[in-house]
Amino acid sequence: MTPEQYVQDKAAASGSSFYYAFLFLPKLRRAAITAFYAFCREVDDVVDEVSDPGVAATKLAWWRAEVSQAFAGQPHHPVMQALMPHAAEYGIEERQLQEVIQGCQMDLEQTRYLDFQALRRYCHLVAGVVGEGAARIFGQTDPQTTAYAHRLGLALQLTNIIRDVGEDALRGRIYLPVNELQQFDVKAHEILNRVHSDRFVALMKFQAERAQAAYDEALALLPSADRRAQKPGLMMASIYRTLLSEIERDNFQVLNQRVSLTPVRKLWLAWRVQALGKL
């Protein structure tokens, strides 16, 4: 298997909405973003799939060294072998990859966030930085697009947090800020035991409103000069906002099930942005 086949399989197997946005890119940009996304999946899987925190920490340390070696001209892992030929062309930096690893490291060390500011730092590392790298690969020309990419990354990650409350609880993690749980009188043990209540719904409505506001802010920050190039990000925004609306419509039944969109619907939403420019 070639490095290119490896990252393609990694991206496709994830079933992520991101994969559908990549389909509409020119060949070289698609190859670059697929490798970049595969890297993000690799390090994220370390945290989600390795049950021993010590082993996971060792694996993340290996990835830190691998990224450094790759940017020094000696990539060993197929993901880095697939990514490095595109790094200079699309402005992919070692700093970005190391910050993504740092965000995953936080998952090993922290299962609660006291307030939104603390959570926002985590979101910046695991999503905002990813958005920054992706925007460059898509064809950023205006520096202002970086601010858009960071805000869109925040919106997407907040949507992930809302969707995955139940799954994260099974791993002992609660990403909803502690002070906001207190504000809505939702106890941590209720989340961990996946108890749905009117108080939980009120809390989640508050989370969803913030996520929707982040999408609006991101779109307002996108310079018109880069709107065409950044269509893949707009596709992701369309898919994730639709998912968020489905979760809201389902009264936030996220504790005991995972709400998702069908592949056909994701593809249609992506095509709609590509063809009609409609979110």
C-alpha atoms as one frame of an Amber mdcrd trajectory, in Angstrom:
protein
   0.000   0.000   0.000   1.385   3.402  -0.950   1.277   6.337   1.503  -1.352
   7.947  -0.752  -3.550   4.848  -0.596  -3.073   4.671   3.171  -4.304   8.221
   3.816  -7.158   7.806   1.336  -8.337   4.695   3.175  -7.931   6.426   6.535
 -10.021   9.413   5.444 -12.722   7.352   3.746 -13.023   4.845   6.599 -13.727
   7.598   9.114 -17.063   8.344   7.443 -16.498  11.973   8.345 -18.355  14.874
   6.802 -14.950  16.314   5.945 -14.396  13.563   3.395 -17.374  14.705   1.318
 -16.057  18.263   1.182 -12.704  17.025  -0.144 -14.283  15.289  -3.140 -14.783
  18.550  -5.026 -11.169  19.745  -4.777  -8.581  19.589  -7.591  -6.340  16.530
  -7.430  -3.275  18.019  -5.684  -5.240  19.986  -3.106  -7.384  16.915  -2.451
  -4.245  14.819  -1.911  -2.848  17.403   0.516  -6.004  17.808   2.607  -6.576
  14.049   2.679  -3.075  13.519   4.112  -3.544  16.409   6.564  -6.876  15.031
   7.715  -5.444  11.493   8.001  -2.759  12.859  10.332  -5.454  14.432  12.538
  -7.342  11.142  12.607  -4.214   9.171  13.527  -3.400  11.247  16.589  -7.065
  11.555  17.627  -7.457   7.782  17.425  -4.573   7.383  19.863  -6.650   9.082
  22.539  -9.988   7.495  21.643  -8.857   3.918  20.995  -5.950   3.312  23.403
  -7.403   2.518  26.836  -4.130   2.794  28.800  -3.283   6.503  29.265   0.408
   5.687  29.646   0.495   3.845  26.342  -1.450   6.671  24.672   0.990   9.258
  26.017   3.903   7.210  24.663   2.261   7.032  21.257   1.673  10.796  21.198
   5.319  11.347  22.149   6.255   9.122  19.193   4.099  11.287  16.917   5.781
  14.462  18.189   9.159  13.011  17.269   7.841  11.746  13.930   6.541  15.196
  12.981   9.897  16.775  13.845  11.761  14.138  11.834   9.397  14.546   8.897
   9.976  18.300   8.715  13.702  17.559   8.938  13.350  15.455   5.799  12.930
  11.965   7.265   9.253  10.938   7.446   8.677   7.308   8.443   4.913   6.942
   8.892   2.879   6.704   5.657   0.745   9.670   6.757   3.788  11.900   6.988
   5.222  10.463   3.782   1.983  11.426   2.029   1.789  14.857   3.656   5.333
  16.180   3.387   5.442  16.574  -0.431   2.631  19.156  -0.035   3.884  20.993
   3.067   5.898  23.734   1.402   3.405  24.277  -1.428   0.438  24.822   0.893
   2.113  26.365   3.940   1.637  23.383   6.254   3.789  24.053   9.327   5.324
  21.785  11.948   3.802  24.095  14.575   0.291  23.263  13.392   0.791  19.510
  13.638   2.465  19.786  17.038  -0.438  21.894  18.330  -2.941  19.266  17.168
  -0.948  16.667  19.126  -0.932  19.029  22.114  -4.737  19.197  21.935  -4.976
  15.408  21.926  -2.595  15.324  24.898  -5.115  17.456  26.785  -7.622  14.611
  26.454  -5.243  12.383  28.413  -4.749  14.926  31.173  -8.121  16.637  31.483
 -11.712  15.382  31.531 -13.413  18.595  32.708 -13.282  22.287  31.710 -14.135
  24.876  34.332 -15.454  27.485  31.899 -15.820  28.263  28.227 -12.486  30.049
  28.024 -10.724  26.852  29.085 -12.760  24.813  26.611 -12.044  27.328  23.871
  -8.298  26.765  24.262  -8.842  23.048  23.712 -11.054  23.718  20.676  -8.379
  25.998  19.230  -5.792  23.217  19.330  -7.907  20.342  18.012 -10.043  22.293
  15.535  -9.020  25.921  15.044  -5.468  25.010  14.079  -6.835  22.299  11.778
  -9.057  24.906  10.143  -6.056  27.188   9.694  -4.100  24.471   7.897  -7.076
  23.430   5.806  -7.777  27.016   4.696  -4.251  27.283   3.326  -4.601  24.017
   1.436  -7.954  25.113  -0.012  -6.283  28.224  -1.478  -6.298  31.091   1.017
  -5.181  34.431  -0.428  -6.380  36.903   2.230  -4.823  36.912   5.745  -8.286
  37.603   7.209  -9.320  34.096   6.152  -7.272  32.699   9.053  -9.651  34.330
  11.538 -12.587  32.786   9.648 -10.917  29.370   9.731 -10.319  29.541  13.474
 -13.926  30.548  14.161 -15.294  27.859  11.851 -13.103  25.293  13.589 -14.605
  26.382  16.906 -18.147  26.042  15.534 -17.463  22.574  14.152 -15.870  21.390
  17.394 -18.732  22.751  19.502 -21.089  20.795  17.259 -18.995  17.661  17.784
 -19.140  18.175  21.541 -22.941  18.462  21.444 -23.286  15.372  19.236 -20.884
  13.257  21.299 -21.972  14.035  24.875 -23.095  10.447  25.453 -20.064   8.802
  23.834 -17.681  11.082  25.712 -19.468  10.253  28.976 -18.690   6.574  28.405
 -15.005   7.567  28.385 -15.456   9.616  31.561 -15.148  12.925  29.722 -17.446
  15.949  29.961 -16.602  18.824  27.644 -19.532  20.976  28.756 -18.066  23.693
  31.016 -18.481  23.043  34.749 -19.820  26.531  35.484 -22.490  26.071  32.813
 -23.548  22.714  34.266 -23.959  24.548  37.548 -25.870  27.372  35.847 -28.471
  24.893  34.561 -28.357  22.671  37.667 -27.118  19.633  35.738 -24.924  17.339
  37.829 -21.836  15.669  36.393 -23.086  12.248  37.514 -26.259  12.795  35.475
 -24.152  13.264  32.344 -21.943  10.270  33.160 -25.036   8.127  33.813 -26.652
   9.618  30.700 -29.781  10.940  32.377 -31.903  13.060  30.046 -33.913  15.860
  31.674 -35.501  19.228  30.984 -32.510  20.816  32.716 -30.163  18.960  30.345
 -32.184  20.147  27.335 -31.966  23.755  28.545 -28.193  23.353  28.948 -27.855
  21.923  25.459 -29.972  24.670  23.909 -27.490  27.123  25.394 -24.603  25.147
  23.838 -26.350  24.988  20.454 -27.028  28.737  20.408 -23.337  29.396  20.992
 -22.364  26.995  18.208 -24.833  28.609  15.787 -23.464  32.036  16.683 -19.932
  30.782  15.957 -21.037  29.682  12.469 -22.550  33.118  11.828 -19.390  34.833
  13.064 -17.191  32.608  10.894 -19.171  33.339   7.739 -19.067  37.064   8.489
 -15.266  36.893   8.788 -14.712  35.156   5.424 -13.398  37.685   2.876 -15.309
  37.674  -0.409 -12.023  37.194  -2.281 -11.574  33.770  -0.693 -15.195  32.601
  -0.648 -14.831  30.496  -3.791 -11.579  28.854  -2.677 -12.962  28.120   0.782
 -16.010  26.233  -0.485 -14.881  22.974   1.185 -15.074  24.704   4.566 -18.477
  26.117   3.657 -19.582  22.585   2.758 -18.523  21.388   6.198 -20.398  24.292
   7.772 -23.530  23.344   5.848 -23.297  19.672   6.814 -22.565  20.360  10.479
 -25.233  23.044  10.843 -27.754  20.629   9.363 -26.605  18.006  11.861 -26.952
  20.505  14.697 -30.484  21.352  13.553 -31.353  17.635  13.536 -30.054  17.288
  17.094 -32.118  20.304  18.193 -35.194  18.902  16.421 -34.659  15.604  18.274
 -34.724  17.472  21.621 -31.020  16.795  22.203 -31.322  13.024  22.527 -27.540
  12.721  22.466 -26.895  10.914  25.724 -27.920   7.470  24.552 -27.600   7.711
  20.786 -25.468   9.346  18.106 -27.394  11.553  15.710 -25.923  11.472  12.198
 -26.705  12.318   8.598 -26.720   9.731   5.828 -23.826   9.742   3.332 -26.256
  10.680   0.565 -27.499  13.686   2.501 -23.936  14.818   3.280 -23.015  14.526
  -0.386 -26.114  16.478  -1.432 -25.359  19.264   1.050 -21.766  19.459  -0.201
 -22.904  19.512  -3.828 -25.434  22.249  -3.055 -22.675  24.534  -1.791 -20.416
  23.642  -4.712 -23.020  24.124  -7.396 -25.305  26.789  -5.988 -23.212  28.458
  -3.309 -26.045  27.920  -0.805 -25.499  26.978   2.846
